[in-house]
XYZ file of C-alpha atoms in Angstrom:
353
model
C 7.525 -90.710 15.805
C 4.949 -88.661 17.678
C 5.403 -85.816 15.210
C 4.779 -88.110 12.224
C 1.710 -89.549 13.969
C 0.223 -86.127 14.500
C 0.773 -84.786 10.985
C 0.598 -87.971 8.919
C 2.819 -88.977 6.050
C 4.473 -86.266 4.000
C 2.825 -87.359 0.731
C -0.627 -86.806 2.216
C 0.349 -83.290 3.176
C 1.790 -82.718 -0.289
C -1.406 -83.924 -1.993
C -3.554 -81.691 0.174
C -1.315 -78.738 -0.582
C -1.500 -79.387 -4.329
C -5.317 -79.734 -4.269
C -5.635 -76.546 -2.242
C -3.318 -74.723 -4.612
C -5.274 -75.893 -7.688
C -8.640 -74.934 -6.211
C -7.295 -71.563 -5.147
C -5.767 -70.961 -8.583
C -8.973 -71.872 -10.427
C -11.068 -69.668 -8.140
C -8.593 -66.813 -8.545
C -8.674 -67.225 -12.332
C -12.464 -67.221 -12.405
C -12.483 -64.157 -10.175
C -10.003 -62.431 -12.464
C -12.080 -63.286 -15.519
C -15.168 -61.917 -13.812
C -13.413 -58.705 -12.818
C -12.017 -58.248 -16.348
C -15.437 -58.999 -17.904
C -13.765 -61.686 -19.992
C -15.727 -64.198 -22.026
C -14.944 -67.792 -22.835
C -15.242 -69.473 -26.202
C -14.268 -68.398 -29.700
C -14.361 -64.655 -30.293
C -14.728 -62.617 -33.478
C -13.260 -59.142 -33.751
C -15.126 -56.178 -35.255
C -14.532 -52.427 -35.457
C -16.943 -49.515 -35.072
C -16.456 -45.781 -35.706
C -18.072 -43.451 -33.128
C -18.299 -39.674 -32.963
C -18.035 -39.731 -29.152
C -16.983 -42.510 -26.736
C -16.853 -40.520 -23.503
C -16.434 -42.827 -20.443
C -16.144 -45.948 -22.618
C -13.043 -47.952 -21.616
C -11.234 -51.114 -22.559
C -12.875 -54.138 -20.974
C -16.406 -52.707 -21.039
C -19.229 -54.984 -22.132
C -20.758 -55.483 -25.543
C -24.375 -56.551 -25.032
C -27.237 -57.749 -27.196
C -30.743 -57.554 -25.707
C -29.104 -56.871 -22.325
C -26.954 -60.034 -22.409
C -23.181 -59.749 -22.478
C -21.831 -61.136 -25.750
C -18.428 -59.477 -26.022
C -15.841 -57.010 -24.753
C -14.275 -53.740 -25.835
C -10.637 -54.482 -26.704
C -9.153 -51.196 -27.908
C -10.052 -47.520 -28.453
C -8.100 -45.223 -30.756
C -8.463 -41.810 -32.365
C -8.957 -41.776 -36.128
C -9.346 -38.945 -38.618
C -8.633 -36.465 -35.752
C -12.312 -36.300 -34.771
C -13.614 -39.862 -34.582
C -13.059 -42.802 -32.256
C -12.166 -46.244 -33.590
C -13.401 -48.945 -31.202
C -12.275 -52.549 -31.619
C -14.438 -55.131 -29.844
C -15.003 -58.861 -29.783
C -18.217 -60.880 -29.953
C -18.694 -64.526 -29.023
C -19.082 -67.054 -31.774
C -22.751 -67.758 -32.434
C -23.894 -64.177 -31.900
C -24.730 -62.835 -35.377
C -23.877 -59.304 -36.424
C -25.857 -57.944 -39.378
C -24.676 -55.506 -42.018
C -27.344 -53.032 -40.881
C -26.898 -53.514 -37.134
C -26.766 -50.404 -34.963
C -24.187 -49.984 -32.186
C -25.177 -47.586 -29.424
C -23.258 -46.605 -26.299
C -25.495 -46.770 -23.218
C -25.142 -46.220 -19.483
C -24.304 -49.345 -17.521
C -24.901 -47.863 -14.072
C -25.245 -44.576 -12.221
C -21.490 -44.384 -11.661
C -21.040 -43.578 -15.329
C -19.758 -46.847 -16.763
C -20.826 -47.506 -20.338
C -21.354 -50.488 -22.611
C -21.996 -51.004 -26.316
C -25.484 -52.235 -27.204
C -25.676 -54.338 -30.362
C -29.121 -53.657 -31.808
C -30.493 -55.644 -34.702
C -32.958 -53.956 -37.106
C -36.585 -54.728 -36.374
C -39.654 -52.828 -37.676
C -41.555 -53.685 -34.483
C -38.978 -51.885 -32.336
C -37.190 -54.835 -30.657
C -33.477 -54.440 -29.988
C -32.469 -57.968 -30.991
C -33.964 -60.138 -33.705
C -32.817 -63.175 -35.679
C -30.424 -62.332 -38.488
C -30.501 -64.240 -41.758
C -27.299 -65.778 -43.084
C -27.269 -63.420 -46.064
C -27.300 -60.364 -43.763
C -24.429 -61.461 -41.486
C -21.030 -59.808 -41.721
C -17.659 -61.496 -41.545
C -15.222 -60.937 -38.660
C -13.189 -57.780 -39.165
C -16.162 -55.811 -40.537
C -16.099 -52.063 -39.845
C -19.362 -50.404 -38.783
C -19.428 -46.800 -40.056
C -20.565 -43.657 -38.277
C -24.046 -43.981 -39.796
C -24.457 -47.274 -37.861
C -23.264 -46.013 -34.465
C -24.893 -43.830 -31.831
C -22.973 -42.026 -29.053
C -24.221 -42.020 -25.484
C -26.327 -39.232 -24.067
C -24.093 -36.385 -22.916
C -25.337 -35.615 -19.406
C -23.074 -32.575 -19.241
C -24.919 -30.968 -22.137
C -28.235 -31.966 -20.552
C -27.392 -30.442 -17.179
C -25.877 -27.360 -18.804
C -29.263 -26.769 -20.399
C -30.734 -26.439 -16.887
C -27.937 -24.151 -15.717
C -29.826 -20.871 -16.433
C -32.768 -22.189 -14.400
C -30.493 -23.291 -11.570
C -28.905 -19.856 -11.479
C -32.313 -18.243 -11.058
C -33.178 -20.452 -8.078
C -31.999 -18.880 -4.855
C -32.030 -21.330 -1.902
C -33.369 -18.613 0.379
C -36.198 -17.850 -2.049
C -37.066 -21.547 -2.248
C -37.219 -21.750 1.556
C -39.422 -18.654 1.725
C -41.774 -20.123 -0.861
C -42.013 -23.378 1.096
C -42.785 -21.501 4.320
C -45.477 -19.454 2.580
C -47.114 -22.592 1.169
C -47.110 -24.194 4.623
C -48.551 -21.015 6.138
C -51.369 -20.984 3.581
C -52.399 -24.563 4.381
C -52.066 -24.178 8.152
C -55.455 -23.658 9.773
C -57.265 -24.474 6.525
C -58.023 -28.092 7.318
C -61.735 -27.660 6.547
C -61.001 -26.050 3.198
C -58.506 -28.727 2.231
C -60.908 -31.446 3.373
C -63.714 -29.904 1.298
C -61.398 -29.731 -1.685
C -60.500 -33.386 -1.274
C -64.178 -34.355 -0.944
C -65.066 -32.406 -4.083
C -62.217 -34.074 -5.934
C -63.389 -37.483 -4.727
C -66.975 -36.703 -5.806
C -65.773 -35.626 -9.226
C -63.698 -38.782 -9.591
C -66.682 -40.919 -8.513
C -68.955 -39.154 -11.002
C -66.475 -39.771 -13.789
C -66.219 -43.424 -12.757
C -70.030 -43.749 -12.867
C -70.056 -42.287 -16.376
C -67.567 -44.814 -17.698
C -70.173 -46.261 -20.082
C -70.921 -42.821 -21.533
C -67.206 -42.104 -21.829
C -66.733 -45.477 -23.521
C -69.526 -44.686 -26.001
C -67.936 -41.298 -26.644
C -64.578 -42.909 -27.322
C -66.276 -45.454 -29.608
C -67.991 -42.633 -31.491
C -64.741 -40.754 -31.817
C -63.097 -43.931 -33.071
C -65.804 -44.278 -35.730
C -65.357 -40.641 -36.746
C -61.603 -41.033 -36.977
C -62.036 -44.234 -38.986
C -64.352 -42.430 -41.400
C -61.909 -39.547 -41.684
C -59.085 -42.013 -42.303
C -61.105 -43.692 -45.077
C -61.582 -40.279 -46.686
C -58.000 -39.181 -46.303
C -57.719 -38.530 -50.040
C -60.689 -36.166 -50.033
C -59.386 -34.508 -46.869
C -55.998 -33.998 -48.511
C -57.699 -32.496 -51.573
C -59.731 -30.174 -49.348
C -56.648 -29.039 -47.471
C -54.759 -28.473 -50.729
C -57.695 -26.481 -52.122
C -57.883 -24.396 -48.954
C -54.145 -23.808 -49.191
C -54.545 -22.654 -52.788
C -57.431 -20.388 -51.756
C -55.426 -18.862 -48.933
C -52.453 -18.437 -51.268
C -54.655 -16.704 -53.847
C -56.137 -14.401 -51.221
C -52.647 -13.618 -49.982
C -51.499 -12.747 -53.497
C -54.560 -10.506 -54.031
C -54.422 -8.902 -50.615
C -53.704 -5.457 -52.063
C -56.702 -5.631 -54.413
C -58.872 -6.960 -51.579
C -57.691 -4.130 -49.331
C -58.489 -1.554 -52.021
C -61.937 -3.139 -52.515
C -62.626 -2.953 -48.803
C -61.639 0.705 -48.809
C -64.002 1.311 -51.765
C -66.800 -0.537 -49.970
C -66.194 1.620 -46.926
C -66.433 4.792 -49.013
C -69.594 3.488 -50.742
C -71.167 2.679 -47.390
C -70.415 6.196 -46.173
C -71.978 7.767 -49.259
C -75.066 5.550 -49.096
C -75.464 6.438 -45.440
C -75.233 10.144 -46.325
C -77.767 9.726 -49.159
C -80.204 7.886 -46.933
C -79.821 10.593 -44.295
C -80.586 13.312 -46.826
C -83.602 11.555 -48.383
C -85.064 10.244 -45.144
C -87.612 13.104 -44.711
C -88.827 12.706 -48.319
C -89.061 8.935 -47.887
C -91.025 9.409 -44.682
C -93.536 11.678 -46.492
C -93.776 9.284 -49.452
C -94.497 6.363 -47.157
C -97.165 8.380 -45.347
C -98.816 9.418 -48.657
C -98.571 5.837 -49.887
C -100.843 4.872 -47.036
C -103.357 7.518 -48.107
C -103.190 6.257 -51.718
C -103.782 2.682 -50.622
C -106.818 3.755 -48.602
C -108.225 5.708 -51.594
C -107.770 2.740 -53.934
C -109.486 0.469 -51.434
C -112.436 2.879 -51.168
C -112.848 3.022 -54.981
C -112.099 -0.627 -55.591
C -115.072 -1.032 -58.006
C -113.823 1.747 -60.251
C -110.309 0.369 -60.129
C -111.564 -3.094 -61.048
C -113.599 -1.697 -63.975
C -110.586 0.288 -65.159
C -108.354 -2.748 -65.075
C -110.972 -4.844 -66.923
C -111.674 -2.354 -69.763
C -108.209 -0.926 -70.227
C -106.811 -3.935 -72.177
C -109.757 -3.778 -74.637
C -109.278 -0.073 -75.224
C -105.543 -0.427 -75.628
C -106.090 -3.223 -78.163
C -108.351 -1.026 -80.256
C -105.916 1.874 -80.041
C -103.087 -0.435 -81.084
C -104.927 -1.425 -84.263
C -104.932 2.218 -85.463
C -101.118 2.152 -85.558
C -100.599 -1.419 -86.743
C -99.254 -0.406 -90.207
C -96.489 1.969 -89.184
C -95.689 5.034 -87.173
C -98.992 6.675 -88.050
C -102.648 6.355 -87.196
C -105.239 4.960 -89.626
C -108.752 6.405 -89.553
C -111.616 5.093 -91.708
C -114.836 6.938 -92.542
C -117.540 4.329 -92.485
C -120.678 6.487 -92.591
C -121.689 10.067 -93.150
C -125.085 11.675 -93.038
C -126.274 15.177 -93.856
C -128.925 17.354 -95.416
C -128.326 19.457 -98.477
C -130.891 22.216 -99.297
C -131.882 22.386 -102.975
C -133.082 25.291 -105.001
C -136.428 23.714 -105.609
C -136.791 22.622 -102.041
C -135.711 19.986 -99.543
C -134.698 16.674 -101.135
C -134.193 14.586 -97.994
C -131.202 12.979 -96.293
C -127.966 12.357 -98.236
C -125.262 10.040 -96.891
C -122.895 7.132 -97.430
C -123.839 3.679 -96.320
C -121.169 1.487 -94.533
C -120.761 -1.186 -97.162
C -117.019 -1.897 -96.621
C -116.094 -5.022 -94.702
C -114.009 -3.118 -92.149
C -117.088 -1.111 -91.167
C -119.262 -4.130 -90.485
C-alpha cells in the first residue's frame, strides 16, 4: 500500500508517460525537419540545368530574396557535361518563365543554396510575377537561365603566381625596414599628420566652391548630353578624317619629304643671296632719302605724267602705229624779182584748233 501511495495509480503514470512520449516525439520530429531543411505545405517540383554545381548537395535550400522557399531534392549528371538539379518550391511562391537560378554561398564553410531571382529592370532579386509569366510544376529551366557559383579555386589560383613571389622572410624584412624608418621620426610623422589635417580642413572650408564646381560640371554634362547627336557626328567625322589620313600616309610622308627638301633649298638660296639683299636694303635707304629730298620734283612728275601719257596714247589710238598731223608751216621763199614775204599754211582743220 505504501508503494502505491508514493507512486500513485498506474493509469496516472501511464498518462504521464504517453504525454512525455508525444512531446518528445514532436520535438524530435521538428528537430529532424529543421536539420533536414524540410518545408511544410504543398510543394511543386521543378528542374534546372547547371554547368557546375560544385558543393551543392541534396537538402540544400532554395531561396527567394533570402527567404527559404524550397529544397534541393536530387542532382544528376546529364549530357555528360551538365548537372540536372531537381528541387521543390512551396505553393504560393511563383516561378516565372524568365526567372534566373543562381548558386550562391550559404556560409564560409562552403555550403551553397539556389537563389531564385525574378527579372526586374531596377535590379531587385525578387519581384511580383504576373499570372501569364508563371510556369507550371515540372518546368525545366535551361542553361541560359542558370548561373553557377563563383569558383574560389580558380580565383585563388589566379593569385598563385603572386603568392609564389612572396617570401615570408622578405615580408618580415620589409616590415622591419618600415618600422625602422618611422622610429625616431615622430616629429616628421606629426608634421605630416598636421599637414594632412590642414589640407582636409581647407577642402572642407571650400565645400561651397566644390559644390559650385560640381554643379557647373553637371550643367556641362547636361549640355553635352543634349548635343549627343552632334557629338556623335563630330566623332564620326574625326574618325573619317583619321581614316583618310591613315590611307594617305604614304602621300603625306612623301609631301613632308618634299617640303623638307624645299626648305633646304630655300635656306641655301637665302644664304647665297643674303649679301646682295643686304646691299639692296642699304641702297634702298639711300633711294628713300633722295626721294624725300626731291619730293617737289617727284610730286610734279607724278602730277604731269598721266597727262603726257594720255597725249602719247592718242598718237597710237588707231593701230600699231603713230599718227602725226602737220597743223602749221611757215617759211620764206626768195623770188627772182625780190622778196615776196612769208608763205605758210594756216591751221584751219578742227584737230589743230
